[in-house]
Tab-separated table of C-alpha atoms in Angstrom:
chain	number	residue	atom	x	y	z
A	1	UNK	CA	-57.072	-37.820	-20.704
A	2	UNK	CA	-60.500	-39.062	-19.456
A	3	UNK	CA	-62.778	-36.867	-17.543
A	4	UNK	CA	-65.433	-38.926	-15.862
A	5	UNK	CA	-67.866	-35.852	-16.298
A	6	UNK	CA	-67.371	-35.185	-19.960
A	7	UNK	CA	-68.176	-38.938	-20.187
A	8	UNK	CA	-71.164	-38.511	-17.729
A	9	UNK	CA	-72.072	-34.929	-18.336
A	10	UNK	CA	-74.979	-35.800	-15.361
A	11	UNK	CA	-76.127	-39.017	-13.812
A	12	UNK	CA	-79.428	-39.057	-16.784
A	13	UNK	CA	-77.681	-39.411	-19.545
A	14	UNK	CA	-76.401	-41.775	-21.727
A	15	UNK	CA	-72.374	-41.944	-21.873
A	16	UNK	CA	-70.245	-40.252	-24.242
A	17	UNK	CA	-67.319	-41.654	-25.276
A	18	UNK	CA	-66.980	-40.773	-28.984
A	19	UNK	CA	-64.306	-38.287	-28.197
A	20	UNK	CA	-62.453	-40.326	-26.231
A	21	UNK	CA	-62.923	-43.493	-28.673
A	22	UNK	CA	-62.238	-41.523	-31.655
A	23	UNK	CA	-58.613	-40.342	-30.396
A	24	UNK	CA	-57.660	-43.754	-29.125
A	25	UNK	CA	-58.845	-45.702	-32.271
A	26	UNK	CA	-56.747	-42.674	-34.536
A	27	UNK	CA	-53.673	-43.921	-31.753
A	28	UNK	CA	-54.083	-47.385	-32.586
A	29	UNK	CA	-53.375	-46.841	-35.985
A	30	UNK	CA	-49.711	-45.084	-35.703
A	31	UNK	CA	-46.634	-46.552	-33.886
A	32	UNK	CA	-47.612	-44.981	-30.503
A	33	UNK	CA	-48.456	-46.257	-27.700
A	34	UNK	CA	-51.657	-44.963	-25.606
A	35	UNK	CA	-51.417	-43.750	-22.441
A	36	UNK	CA	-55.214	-43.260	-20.281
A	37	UNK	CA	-55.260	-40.751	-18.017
A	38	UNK	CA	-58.541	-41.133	-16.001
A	39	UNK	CA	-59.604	-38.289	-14.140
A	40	UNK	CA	-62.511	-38.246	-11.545
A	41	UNK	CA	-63.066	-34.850	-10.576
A	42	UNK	CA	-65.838	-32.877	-12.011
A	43	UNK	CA	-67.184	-29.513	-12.826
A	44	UNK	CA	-68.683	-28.043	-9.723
A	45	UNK	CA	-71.882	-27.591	-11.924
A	46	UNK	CA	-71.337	-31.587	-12.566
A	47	UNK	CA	-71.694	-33.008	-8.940
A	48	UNK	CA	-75.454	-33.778	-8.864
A	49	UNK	CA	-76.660	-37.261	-8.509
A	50	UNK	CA	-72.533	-37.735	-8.037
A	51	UNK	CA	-71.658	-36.432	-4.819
A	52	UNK	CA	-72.876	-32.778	-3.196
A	53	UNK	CA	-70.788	-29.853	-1.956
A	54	UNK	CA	-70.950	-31.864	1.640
A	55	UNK	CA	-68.920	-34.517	0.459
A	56	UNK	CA	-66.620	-32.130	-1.554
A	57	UNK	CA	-62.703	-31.888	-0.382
A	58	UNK	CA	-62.994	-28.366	1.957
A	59	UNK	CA	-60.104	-26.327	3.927
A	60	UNK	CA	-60.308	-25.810	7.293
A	61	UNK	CA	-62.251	-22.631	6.493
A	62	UNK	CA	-64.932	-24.612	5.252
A	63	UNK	CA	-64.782	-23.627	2.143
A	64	UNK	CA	-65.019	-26.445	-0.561
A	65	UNK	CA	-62.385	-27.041	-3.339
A	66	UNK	CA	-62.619	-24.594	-6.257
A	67	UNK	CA	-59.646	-25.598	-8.504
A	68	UNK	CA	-58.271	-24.234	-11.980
A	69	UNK	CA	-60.661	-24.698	-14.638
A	70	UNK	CA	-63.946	-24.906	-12.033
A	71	UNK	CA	-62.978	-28.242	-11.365
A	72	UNK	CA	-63.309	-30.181	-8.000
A	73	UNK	CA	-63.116	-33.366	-6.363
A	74	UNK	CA	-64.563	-35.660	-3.679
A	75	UNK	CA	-63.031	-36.554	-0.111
A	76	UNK	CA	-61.452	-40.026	-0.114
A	77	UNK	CA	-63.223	-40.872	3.409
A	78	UNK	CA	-66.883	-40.672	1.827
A	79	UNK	CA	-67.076	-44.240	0.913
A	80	UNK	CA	-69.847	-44.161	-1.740
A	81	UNK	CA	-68.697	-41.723	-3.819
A	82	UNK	CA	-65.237	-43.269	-3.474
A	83	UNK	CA	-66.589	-46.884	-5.181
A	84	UNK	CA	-68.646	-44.198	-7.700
A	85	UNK	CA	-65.157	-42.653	-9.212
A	86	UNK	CA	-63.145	-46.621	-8.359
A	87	UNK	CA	-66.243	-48.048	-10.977
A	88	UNK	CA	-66.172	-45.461	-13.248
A	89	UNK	CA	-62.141	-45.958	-13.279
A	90	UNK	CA	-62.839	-50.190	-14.182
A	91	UNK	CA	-65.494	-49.078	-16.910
A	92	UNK	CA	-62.735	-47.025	-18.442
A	93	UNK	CA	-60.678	-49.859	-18.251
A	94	UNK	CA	-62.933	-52.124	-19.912
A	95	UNK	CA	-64.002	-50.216	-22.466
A	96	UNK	CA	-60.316	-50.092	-24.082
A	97	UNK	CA	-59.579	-53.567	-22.771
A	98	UNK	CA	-59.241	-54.686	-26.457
A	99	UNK	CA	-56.228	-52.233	-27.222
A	100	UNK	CA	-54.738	-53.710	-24.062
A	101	UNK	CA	-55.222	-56.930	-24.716
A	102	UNK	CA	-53.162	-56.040	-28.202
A	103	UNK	CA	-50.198	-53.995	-26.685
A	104	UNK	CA	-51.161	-50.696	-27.942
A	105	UNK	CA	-51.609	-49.341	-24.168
A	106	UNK	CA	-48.469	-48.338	-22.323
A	107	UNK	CA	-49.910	-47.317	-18.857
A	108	UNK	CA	-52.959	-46.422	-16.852
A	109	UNK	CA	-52.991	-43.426	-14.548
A	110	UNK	CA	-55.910	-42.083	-12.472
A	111	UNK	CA	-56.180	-38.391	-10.475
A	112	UNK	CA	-58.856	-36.368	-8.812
A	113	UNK	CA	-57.042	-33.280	-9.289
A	114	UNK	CA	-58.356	-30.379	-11.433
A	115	UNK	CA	-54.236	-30.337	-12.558
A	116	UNK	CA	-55.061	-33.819	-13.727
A	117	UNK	CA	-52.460	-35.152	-10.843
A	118	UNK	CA	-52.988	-37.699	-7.664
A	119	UNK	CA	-53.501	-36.732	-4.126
A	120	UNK	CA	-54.744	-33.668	-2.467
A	121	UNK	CA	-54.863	-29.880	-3.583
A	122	UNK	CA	-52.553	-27.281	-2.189
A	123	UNK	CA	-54.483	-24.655	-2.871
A	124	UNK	CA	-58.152	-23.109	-3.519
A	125	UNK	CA	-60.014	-20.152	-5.004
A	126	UNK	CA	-62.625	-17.537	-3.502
A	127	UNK	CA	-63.852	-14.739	-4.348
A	128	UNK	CA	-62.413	-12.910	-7.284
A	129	UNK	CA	-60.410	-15.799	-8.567
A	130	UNK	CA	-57.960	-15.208	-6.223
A	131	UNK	CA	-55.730	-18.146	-4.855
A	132	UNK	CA	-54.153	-19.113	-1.105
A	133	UNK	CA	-52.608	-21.853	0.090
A	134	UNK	CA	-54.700	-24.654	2.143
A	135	UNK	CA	-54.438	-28.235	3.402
A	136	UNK	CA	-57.685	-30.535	2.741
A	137	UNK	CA	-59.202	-32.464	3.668
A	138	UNK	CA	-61.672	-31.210	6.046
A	139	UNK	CA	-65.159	-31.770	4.947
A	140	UNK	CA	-66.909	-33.856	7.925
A	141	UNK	CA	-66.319	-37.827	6.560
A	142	UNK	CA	-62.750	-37.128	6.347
A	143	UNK	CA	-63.156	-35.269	9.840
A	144	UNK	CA	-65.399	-38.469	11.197
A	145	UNK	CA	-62.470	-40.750	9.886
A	146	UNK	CA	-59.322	-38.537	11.234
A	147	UNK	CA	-61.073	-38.678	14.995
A	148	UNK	CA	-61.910	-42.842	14.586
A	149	UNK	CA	-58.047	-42.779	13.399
A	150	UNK	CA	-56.718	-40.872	15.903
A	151	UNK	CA	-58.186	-42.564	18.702
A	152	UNK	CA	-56.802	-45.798	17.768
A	153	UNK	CA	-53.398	-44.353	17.957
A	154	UNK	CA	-53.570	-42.971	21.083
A	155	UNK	CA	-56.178	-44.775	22.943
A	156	UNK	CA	-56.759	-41.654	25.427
A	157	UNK	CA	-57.572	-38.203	24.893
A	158	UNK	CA	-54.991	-37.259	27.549
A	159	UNK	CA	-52.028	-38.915	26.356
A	160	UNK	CA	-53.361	-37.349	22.367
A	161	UNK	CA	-52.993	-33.797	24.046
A	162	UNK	CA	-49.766	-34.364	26.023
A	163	UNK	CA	-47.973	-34.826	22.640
A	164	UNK	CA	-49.885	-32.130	20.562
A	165	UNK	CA	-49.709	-29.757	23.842
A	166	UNK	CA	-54.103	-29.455	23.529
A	167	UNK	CA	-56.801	-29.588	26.088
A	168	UNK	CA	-59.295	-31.760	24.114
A	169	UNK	CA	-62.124	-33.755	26.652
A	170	UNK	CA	-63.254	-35.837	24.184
A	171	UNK	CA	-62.237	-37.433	20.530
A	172	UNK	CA	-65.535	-36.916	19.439
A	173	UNK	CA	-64.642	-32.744	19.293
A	174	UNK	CA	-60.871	-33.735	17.797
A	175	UNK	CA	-60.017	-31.419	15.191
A	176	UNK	CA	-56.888	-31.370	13.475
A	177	UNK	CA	-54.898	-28.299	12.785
A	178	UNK	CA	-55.263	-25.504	10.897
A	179	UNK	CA	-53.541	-24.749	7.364
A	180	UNK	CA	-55.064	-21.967	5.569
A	181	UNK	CA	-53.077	-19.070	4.179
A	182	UNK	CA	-49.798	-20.406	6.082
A	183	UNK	CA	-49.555	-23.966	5.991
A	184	UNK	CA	-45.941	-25.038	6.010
A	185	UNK	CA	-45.235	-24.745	10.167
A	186	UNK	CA	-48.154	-26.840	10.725
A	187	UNK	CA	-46.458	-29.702	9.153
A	188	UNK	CA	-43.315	-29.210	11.286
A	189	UNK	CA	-45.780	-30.080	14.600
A	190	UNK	CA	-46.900	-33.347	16.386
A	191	UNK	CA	-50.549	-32.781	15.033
A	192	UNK	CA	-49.662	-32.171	12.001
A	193	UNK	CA	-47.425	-35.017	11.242
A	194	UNK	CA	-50.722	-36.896	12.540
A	195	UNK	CA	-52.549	-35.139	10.079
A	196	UNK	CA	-50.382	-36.164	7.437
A	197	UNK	CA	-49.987	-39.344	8.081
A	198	UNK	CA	-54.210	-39.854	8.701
A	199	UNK	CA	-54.222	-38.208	5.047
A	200	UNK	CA	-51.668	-40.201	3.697
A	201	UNK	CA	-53.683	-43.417	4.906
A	202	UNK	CA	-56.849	-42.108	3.184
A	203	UNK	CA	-54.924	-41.698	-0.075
A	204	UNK	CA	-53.351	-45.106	0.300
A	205	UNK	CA	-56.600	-47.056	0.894
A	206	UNK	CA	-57.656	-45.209	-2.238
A	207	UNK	CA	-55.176	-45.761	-4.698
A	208	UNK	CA	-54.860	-49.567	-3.464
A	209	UNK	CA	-58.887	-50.040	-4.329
A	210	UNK	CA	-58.666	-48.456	-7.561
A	211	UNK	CA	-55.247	-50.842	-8.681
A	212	UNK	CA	-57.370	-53.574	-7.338
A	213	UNK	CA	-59.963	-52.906	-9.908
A	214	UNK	CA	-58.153	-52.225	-12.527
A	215	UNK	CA	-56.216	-55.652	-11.978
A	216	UNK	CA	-60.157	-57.438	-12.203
A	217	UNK	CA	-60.195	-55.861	-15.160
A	218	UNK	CA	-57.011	-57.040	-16.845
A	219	UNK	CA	-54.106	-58.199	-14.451
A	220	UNK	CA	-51.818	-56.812	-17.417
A	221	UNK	CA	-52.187	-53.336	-17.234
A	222	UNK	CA	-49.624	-51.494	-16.428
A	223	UNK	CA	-49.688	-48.522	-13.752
A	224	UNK	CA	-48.795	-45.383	-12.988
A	225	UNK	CA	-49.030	-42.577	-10.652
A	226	UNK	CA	-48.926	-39.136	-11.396
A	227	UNK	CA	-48.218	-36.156	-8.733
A	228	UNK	CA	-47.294	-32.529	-8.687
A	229	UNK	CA	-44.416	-32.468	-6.651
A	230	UNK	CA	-42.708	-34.985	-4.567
A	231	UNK	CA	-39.967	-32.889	-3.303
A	232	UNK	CA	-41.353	-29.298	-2.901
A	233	UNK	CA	-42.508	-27.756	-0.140
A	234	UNK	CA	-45.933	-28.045	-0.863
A	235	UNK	CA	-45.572	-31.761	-1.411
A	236	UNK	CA	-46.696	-31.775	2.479
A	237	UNK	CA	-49.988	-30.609	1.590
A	238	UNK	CA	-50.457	-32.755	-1.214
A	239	UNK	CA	-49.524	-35.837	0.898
A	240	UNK	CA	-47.117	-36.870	-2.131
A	241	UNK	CA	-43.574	-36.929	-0.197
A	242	UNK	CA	-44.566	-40.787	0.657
A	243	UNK	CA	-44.338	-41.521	-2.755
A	244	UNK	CA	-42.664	-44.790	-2.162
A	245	UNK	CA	-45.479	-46.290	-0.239
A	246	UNK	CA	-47.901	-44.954	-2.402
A	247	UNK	CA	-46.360	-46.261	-5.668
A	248	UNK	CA	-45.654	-49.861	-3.747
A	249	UNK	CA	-48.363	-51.605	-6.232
A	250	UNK	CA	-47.638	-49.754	-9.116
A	251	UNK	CA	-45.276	-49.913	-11.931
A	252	UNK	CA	-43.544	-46.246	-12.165
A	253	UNK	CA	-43.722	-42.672	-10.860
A	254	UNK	CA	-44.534	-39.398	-12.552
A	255	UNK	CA	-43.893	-35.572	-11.325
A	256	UNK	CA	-45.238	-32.717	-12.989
A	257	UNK	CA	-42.693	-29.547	-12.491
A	258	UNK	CA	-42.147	-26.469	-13.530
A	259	UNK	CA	-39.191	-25.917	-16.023
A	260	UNK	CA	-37.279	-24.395	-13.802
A	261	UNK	CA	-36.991	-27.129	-11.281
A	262	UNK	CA	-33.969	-29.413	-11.441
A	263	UNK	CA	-35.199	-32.492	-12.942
A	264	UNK	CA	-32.251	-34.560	-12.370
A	265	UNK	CA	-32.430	-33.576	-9.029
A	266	UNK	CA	-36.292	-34.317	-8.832
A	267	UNK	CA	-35.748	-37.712	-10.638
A	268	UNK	CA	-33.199	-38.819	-9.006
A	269	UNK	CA	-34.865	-38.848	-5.873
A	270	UNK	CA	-37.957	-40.968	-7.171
A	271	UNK	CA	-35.518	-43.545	-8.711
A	272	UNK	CA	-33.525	-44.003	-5.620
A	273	UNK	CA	-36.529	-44.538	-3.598
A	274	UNK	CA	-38.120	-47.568	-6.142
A	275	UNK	CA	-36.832	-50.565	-7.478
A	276	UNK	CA	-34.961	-50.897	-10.229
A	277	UNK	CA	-37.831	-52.404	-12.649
A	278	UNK	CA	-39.723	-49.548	-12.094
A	279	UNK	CA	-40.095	-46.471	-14.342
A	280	UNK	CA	-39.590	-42.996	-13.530
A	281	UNK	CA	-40.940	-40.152	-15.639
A	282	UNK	CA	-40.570	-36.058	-15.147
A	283	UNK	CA	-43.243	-33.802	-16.901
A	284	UNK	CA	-41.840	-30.377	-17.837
A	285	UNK	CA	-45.131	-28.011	-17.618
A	286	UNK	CA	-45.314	-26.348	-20.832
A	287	UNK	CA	-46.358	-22.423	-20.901
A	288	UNK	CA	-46.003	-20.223	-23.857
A	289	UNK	CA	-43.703	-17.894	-21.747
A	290	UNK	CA	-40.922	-20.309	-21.744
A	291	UNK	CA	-38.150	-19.318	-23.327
A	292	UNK	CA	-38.171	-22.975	-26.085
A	293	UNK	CA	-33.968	-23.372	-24.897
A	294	UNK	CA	-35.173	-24.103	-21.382
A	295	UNK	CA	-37.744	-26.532	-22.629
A	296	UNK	CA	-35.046	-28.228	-24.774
């Protein structure tokens, strides 16, 4: 697992990769295959010179994305620091090009997550460490993009609010729908299906770049995209139940779940839903509290 700020601690410094070189050299050497995981979130303490807390992923609170660990990520509609995390994703690439260009690496997989996964968080802290559950993402370039998006669906602010039952004047004070603390019923709604599927586009049109540059890199990489859930509940909020349009240009799925999910269940669903040639994988999520026959 890369992390584009242990790599680029801040944007004065020279890179370091020993770490990272070190463990995939010692990989090399053994019978295993390498997997990257590149990561492009960052320490809140991290984001200067990268992006600021205005371009940060925020709830409709305001409040931006504080994730496990003090990690946090960038909105997919703020174009610049979009191509930032897409180039630092191609350096990666290069760097290890050789090792491709031998066999030695199995798959490359990207996230913005601080649970190392694809897509958008489910949840935030505030004060206290304490957790809730939140849609993102509404800092103001994703807002900016959601109101160009939605009036190219509907054209006209009137026919927008006879389906989502508003009173909006104007698309230029569009906002879409709450989600903090109770998310779930929002989904269920007109404007939130919107919302979803604006999201969903955002996500798209970044995972598409970043294959894309990967592919200038070395056409031969393999890819593959790892979520938290594409079945759960929750999986609304993380805009991960399209999986199958997501995945379209890459070459398998991964889910992270619990250990007490049903996995057949779970992977079942992904391989039904991509073609044959395509690999599926299931992450059990380790904790020292499971019992080691449920890991088994």
């Amino acid at each position: 697992t890369i992390q584009w700020d242990e790599v680029y601690k801040d944007n004065t410094s020279p890179p370091d990769w020993r770490q990272y070189d070190r463990q995939i050299e010692y990989i090399a050497k053994t019978n295993a295959k390498i997997a990257l995981r590149i990561i492009v979130g960052r320490l809140y303490y991290r984001l200067d010179g990268y992006w600021t807390a205005k371009e940060t992923m925020k709830d409709d609170l305001g409040r931006p994305l504080s994730g496990v660990y003090g990690r946090t990520c960038f909105s997919f509609s703020h174009q610049p620091t979009v191509a930032k995390s897409q180039n630092f994703i191609k350096e990666v690439c290069q760097r290890y090009n050789a090792y491709q260009n031998q066999g030695k690496i199995l798959y490359v997989s990207f996230g913005n997550l601080s649970t190392q996964e694809l897509g958008y968080p489910h949840e935030t802290n505030f004060e206290g460490g304490k957790q809730y559950l939140a849609g993102f993402d509404y800092s103001d370039s994703s807002l900016d993009s959601f109101r160009v998006w939605a009036e190219k669906r509907y054209k006209r602010i009137n026919k927008l609010n006879y389906h989502w039952g508003t009173k909006y004047t104007s698309f230029k004070t569009l906002m879409p729908p709450g989600t903090a603390y109770n998310p779930y019923p929002t989904y269920r709604k007109k404007s939130g299906k919107d919302w979803y599927l604006f999201s969903h586009s955002q996500l798209q049109n970044y995972i598409d770049g970043t294959i894309n540059g990967i592919k200038q890199v070395n056409p031969q990489y393999k890819i593959v995209n790892e979520y938290g859930a594409v079945t759960a509940d929750f999986s609304a909020m993380m805009i991960a139940y399209s999986f199958k349009t997501l995945d379209a240009k890459t070459d398998g799925t991964k889910v992270h779940n619990d250990p007490y999910y049903n996995h057949r269940w779970v992977t079942d669903v992904i391989r039904s839903n991509r073609p044959a040639n395509k690999w599926t994988a299931n992450e059990v999520f380790y904790t020292s509290q499971t019992p080691t026959d449920l890991l088994r």
